[in-house]
């Protein structure tokens, strides 16, 4: 990290100090001292998802994430314009978590249950949109320019964080390694180390 990027991140941290202060209340010092990063689902639902919802408005109206039985559950309400209101529920399993200084990739296997909450014509439109590959794969394919590094094929979701967040992965995280442990009991669990 060079002088300019350190100053940039210091400014960013100060701008977000209220949110960071709230975030720190969710972590235990003894976990961090032992190299454990336990991210509670409340942190994501209360502190991160409001920003995601604001960015995804008016398409997404609500979303909740939970961690249980080594699975990540996502429950979202979507406004699909002509296809009307949609309820999307996803169950994801972490198949690969490569997070080290030279590579930052994730792969999830997933199952989706996407249902129209609108009238029968809107339900037909949703089924036509979904096609053979599924709702998530089609949605990501249509927005590939806005989501570089994210692809889905109907069974697997691939996230290349180096392409999605090139600045974040190259500067502050280039010395951090994460090893996925589990997702359960309301926590996403990692072991972390700095090189």
GROMACS .gro file of C-alpha atoms in nm:
model
  195
    1UNK     CA    1   0.000   0.000   0.000
    2UNK     CA    2   0.139   0.340  -0.090
    3UNK     CA    3   0.100   0.680   0.075
    4UNK     CA    4  -0.192   0.784  -0.147
    5UNK     CA    5  -0.395   0.468  -0.087
    6UNK     CA    6  -0.332   0.480   0.290
    7UNK     CA    7  -0.464   0.836   0.300
    8UNK     CA    8  -0.761   0.736   0.086
    9UNK     CA    9  -0.855   0.454   0.324
   10UNK     CA   10  -0.802   0.673   0.632
   11UNK     CA   11  -1.049   0.925   0.487
   12UNK     CA   12  -1.293   0.647   0.402
   13UNK     CA   13  -1.275   0.506   0.757
   14UNK     CA   14  -1.338   0.847   0.908
   15UNK     CA   15  -1.639   0.905   0.680
   16UNK     CA   16  -1.784   0.571   0.788
   17UNK     CA   17  -1.682   0.594   1.156
   18UNK     CA   18  -2.039   0.571   1.292
   19UNK     CA   19  -2.107   0.252   1.096
   20UNK     CA   20  -1.764   0.110   1.185
   21UNK     CA   21  -1.828   0.180   1.554
   22UNK     CA   22  -2.156  -0.015   1.535
   23UNK     CA   23  -1.980  -0.291   1.343
   24UNK     CA   24  -1.710  -0.332   1.609
   25UNK     CA   25  -1.975  -0.398   1.876
   26UNK     CA   26  -2.052  -0.730   1.705
   27UNK     CA   27  -1.701  -0.878   1.737
   28UNK     CA   28  -1.530  -1.033   2.038
   29UNK     CA   29  -1.165  -0.949   2.106
   30UNK     CA   30  -1.076  -1.308   2.200
   31UNK     CA   31  -1.203  -1.438   1.863
   32UNK     CA   32  -0.992  -1.186   1.672
   33UNK     CA   33  -0.687  -1.259   1.889
   34UNK     CA   34  -0.726  -1.627   1.794
   35UNK     CA   35  -0.754  -1.549   1.424
   36UNK     CA   36  -1.130  -1.613   1.404
   37UNK     CA   37  -1.356  -1.383   1.211
   38UNK     CA   38  -1.717  -1.456   1.301
   39UNK     CA   39  -1.949  -1.236   1.098
   40UNK     CA   40  -2.299  -1.230   1.250
   41UNK     CA   41  -2.596  -1.226   1.014
   42UNK     CA   42  -2.719  -0.917   1.204
   43UNK     CA   43  -2.412  -0.726   1.083
   44UNK     CA   44  -2.501  -0.801   0.723
   45UNK     CA   45  -2.876  -0.749   0.766
   46UNK     CA   46  -2.854  -0.429   0.975
   47UNK     CA   47  -2.539  -0.259   0.851
   48UNK     CA   48  -2.460  -0.377   0.498
   49UNK     CA   49  -2.791  -0.468   0.333
   50UNK     CA   50  -2.948  -0.121   0.367
   51UNK     CA   51  -2.674   0.014   0.138
   52UNK     CA   52  -2.728  -0.274  -0.104
   53UNK     CA   53  -3.105  -0.213  -0.103
   54UNK     CA   54  -3.050   0.157  -0.170
   55UNK     CA   55  -2.826   0.073  -0.466
   56UNK     CA   56  -3.069  -0.192  -0.595
   57UNK     CA   57  -3.377   0.026  -0.563
   58UNK     CA   58  -3.640   0.009  -0.710
   59UNK     CA   59  -3.566  -0.347  -0.825
   60UNK     CA   60  -3.517  -0.499  -0.480
   61UNK     CA   61  -3.748  -0.395  -0.198
   62UNK     CA   62  -3.634  -0.623   0.086
   63UNK     CA   63  -3.368  -0.884   0.153
   64UNK     CA   64  -3.261  -1.093   0.453
   65UNK     CA   65  -2.963  -1.325   0.494
   66UNK     CA   66  -2.925  -1.604   0.747
   67UNK     CA   67  -2.658  -1.864   0.822
   68UNK     CA   68  -2.765  -2.211   0.935
   69UNK     CA   69  -2.657  -2.575   0.890
   70UNK     CA   70  -2.352  -2.477   0.683
   71UNK     CA   71  -2.580  -2.297   0.436
   72UNK     CA   72  -2.640  -1.934   0.347
   73UNK     CA   73  -3.007  -1.847   0.301
   74UNK     CA   74  -3.116  -1.542   0.107
   75UNK     CA   75  -3.476  -1.423   0.103
   76UNK     CA   76  -3.555  -1.126  -0.124
   77UNK     CA   77  -3.856  -0.935  -0.246
   78UNK     CA   78  -3.804  -0.810  -0.600
   79UNK     CA   79  -3.997  -0.570  -0.818
   80UNK     CA   80  -3.955  -0.721  -1.164
   81UNK     CA   81  -4.138  -0.439  -1.345
   82UNK     CA   82  -4.368  -0.599  -1.604
   83UNK     CA   83  -4.331  -0.938  -1.435
   84UNK     CA   84  -4.460  -0.781  -1.114
   85UNK     CA   85  -4.361  -0.860  -0.756
   86UNK     CA   86  -4.139  -1.163  -0.710
   87UNK     CA   87  -4.026  -1.359  -0.405
   88UNK     CA   88  -3.678  -1.511  -0.446
   89UNK     CA   89  -3.537  -1.758  -0.195
   90UNK     CA   90  -3.192  -1.902  -0.237
   91UNK     CA   91  -2.990  -2.160  -0.052
   92UNK     CA   92  -2.614  -2.136  -0.108
   93UNK     CA   93  -2.331  -2.364  -0.003
   94UNK     CA   94  -1.970  -2.243  -0.009
   95UNK     CA   95  -1.778  -2.479  -0.238
   96UNK     CA   96  -1.462  -2.271  -0.278
   97UNK     CA   97  -1.326  -1.978  -0.083
   98UNK     CA   98  -0.989  -1.870  -0.216
   99UNK     CA   99  -0.896  -1.551  -0.037
  100UNK     CA  100  -0.523  -1.494  -0.028
  101UNK     CA  101  -0.294  -1.212  -0.144
  102UNK     CA  102  -0.271  -1.342  -0.502
  103UNK     CA  103  -0.634  -1.451  -0.558
  104UNK     CA  104  -0.980  -1.369  -0.426
  105UNK     CA  105  -1.247  -1.609  -0.558
  106UNK     CA  106  -1.567  -1.764  -0.429
  107UNK     CA  107  -1.780  -2.044  -0.568
  108UNK     CA  108  -2.119  -2.137  -0.432
  109UNK     CA  109  -2.352  -2.415  -0.531
  110UNK     CA  110  -2.707  -2.293  -0.505
  111UNK     CA  111  -3.072  -2.375  -0.537
  112UNK     CA  112  -3.332  -2.114  -0.601
  113UNK     CA  113  -3.705  -2.088  -0.552
  114UNK     CA  114  -3.837  -1.785  -0.739
  115UNK     CA  115  -4.211  -1.724  -0.747
  116UNK     CA  116  -4.429  -1.456  -0.892
  117UNK     CA  117  -4.657  -1.280  -0.645
  118UNK     CA  118  -4.844  -1.114  -0.930
  119UNK     CA  119  -5.122  -1.220  -1.160
  120UNK     CA  120  -5.111  -1.529  -1.389
  121UNK     CA  121  -4.977  -1.331  -1.686
  122UNK     CA  122  -4.692  -1.199  -1.474
  123UNK     CA  123  -4.618  -1.554  -1.357
  124UNK     CA  124  -4.588  -1.665  -1.720
  125UNK     CA  125  -4.355  -1.373  -1.793
  126UNK     CA  126  -4.135  -1.473  -1.499
  127UNK     CA  127  -4.116  -1.834  -1.621
  128UNK     CA  128  -4.021  -1.715  -1.969
  129UNK     CA  129  -3.751  -1.489  -1.823
  130UNK     CA  130  -3.614  -1.769  -1.608
  131UNK     CA  131  -3.581  -2.007  -1.904
  132UNK     CA  132  -3.368  -2.320  -1.864
  133UNK     CA  133  -3.077  -2.159  -1.679
  134UNK     CA  134  -3.277  -2.016  -1.388
  135UNK     CA  135  -3.356  -1.673  -1.252
  136UNK     CA  136  -3.019  -1.586  -1.096
  137UNK     CA  137  -2.813  -1.700  -1.394
  138UNK     CA  138  -3.033  -1.501  -1.632
  139UNK     CA  139  -3.032  -1.191  -1.411
  140UNK     CA  140  -2.652  -1.196  -1.377
  141UNK     CA  141  -2.609  -1.258  -1.750
  142UNK     CA  142  -2.823  -0.953  -1.831
  143UNK     CA  143  -2.622  -0.734  -1.592
  144UNK     CA  144  -2.274  -0.868  -1.665
  145UNK     CA  145  -2.135  -0.522  -1.746
  146UNK     CA  146  -2.236  -0.394  -1.402
  147UNK     CA  147  -2.118  -0.711  -1.226
  148UNK     CA  148  -1.773  -0.793  -1.365
  149UNK     CA  149  -1.640  -1.116  -1.226
  150UNK     CA  150  -1.980  -1.264  -1.132
  151UNK     CA  151  -2.128  -1.551  -1.331
  152UNK     CA  152  -2.388  -1.820  -1.265
  153UNK     CA  153  -2.486  -2.130  -1.458
  154UNK     CA  154  -2.803  -2.244  -1.283
  155UNK     CA  155  -2.617  -2.457  -1.026
  156UNK     CA  156  -2.303  -2.262  -0.939
  157UNK     CA  157  -2.239  -1.897  -0.863
  158UNK     CA  158  -1.883  -1.775  -0.929
  159UNK     CA  159  -1.748  -1.453  -0.781
  160UNK     CA  160  -1.407  -1.319  -0.877
  161UNK     CA  161  -1.352  -1.042  -0.622
  162UNK     CA  162  -1.037  -0.923  -0.800
  163UNK     CA  163  -1.252  -0.825  -1.100
  164UNK     CA  164  -1.553  -0.706  -0.898
  165UNK     CA  165  -1.354  -0.490  -0.652
  166UNK     CA  166  -1.007  -0.445  -0.805
  167UNK     CA  167  -0.904  -0.153  -0.583
  168UNK     CA  168  -1.019  -0.317  -0.262
  169UNK     CA  169  -0.843  -0.646  -0.337
  170UNK     CA  170  -0.520  -0.483  -0.449
  171UNK     CA  171  -0.464  -0.242  -0.160
  172UNK     CA  172  -0.600  -0.303   0.189
  173UNK     CA  173  -0.659  -0.676   0.149
  174UNK     CA  174  -0.343  -0.781  -0.028
  175UNK     CA  175  -0.186  -0.915   0.292
  176UNK     CA  176  -0.500  -1.084   0.428
  177UNK     CA  177  -0.578  -1.454   0.390
  178UNK     CA  178  -0.915  -1.603   0.484
  179UNK     CA  179  -1.004  -1.969   0.519
  180UNK     CA  180  -1.374  -2.053   0.526
  181UNK     CA  181  -1.477  -2.260   0.828
  182UNK     CA  182  -1.857  -2.278   0.825
  183UNK     CA  183  -2.184  -2.091   0.815
  184UNK     CA  184  -2.418  -2.169   1.097
  185UNK     CA  185  -2.574  -2.056   1.423
  186UNK     CA  186  -2.623  -1.712   1.270
  187UNK     CA  187  -2.254  -1.665   1.182
  188UNK     CA  188  -2.032  -1.680   0.877
  189UNK     CA  189  -1.705  -1.819   1.014
  190UNK     CA  190  -1.351  -1.769   0.885
  191UNK     CA  191  -0.995  -1.815   1.004
  192UNK     CA  192  -0.778  -1.518   0.907
  193UNK     CA  193  -0.407  -1.441   0.892
  194UNK     CA  194  -0.186  -1.160   0.767
  195UNK     CA  195   0.130  -1.219   0.566
   0.00000   0.00000   0.00000
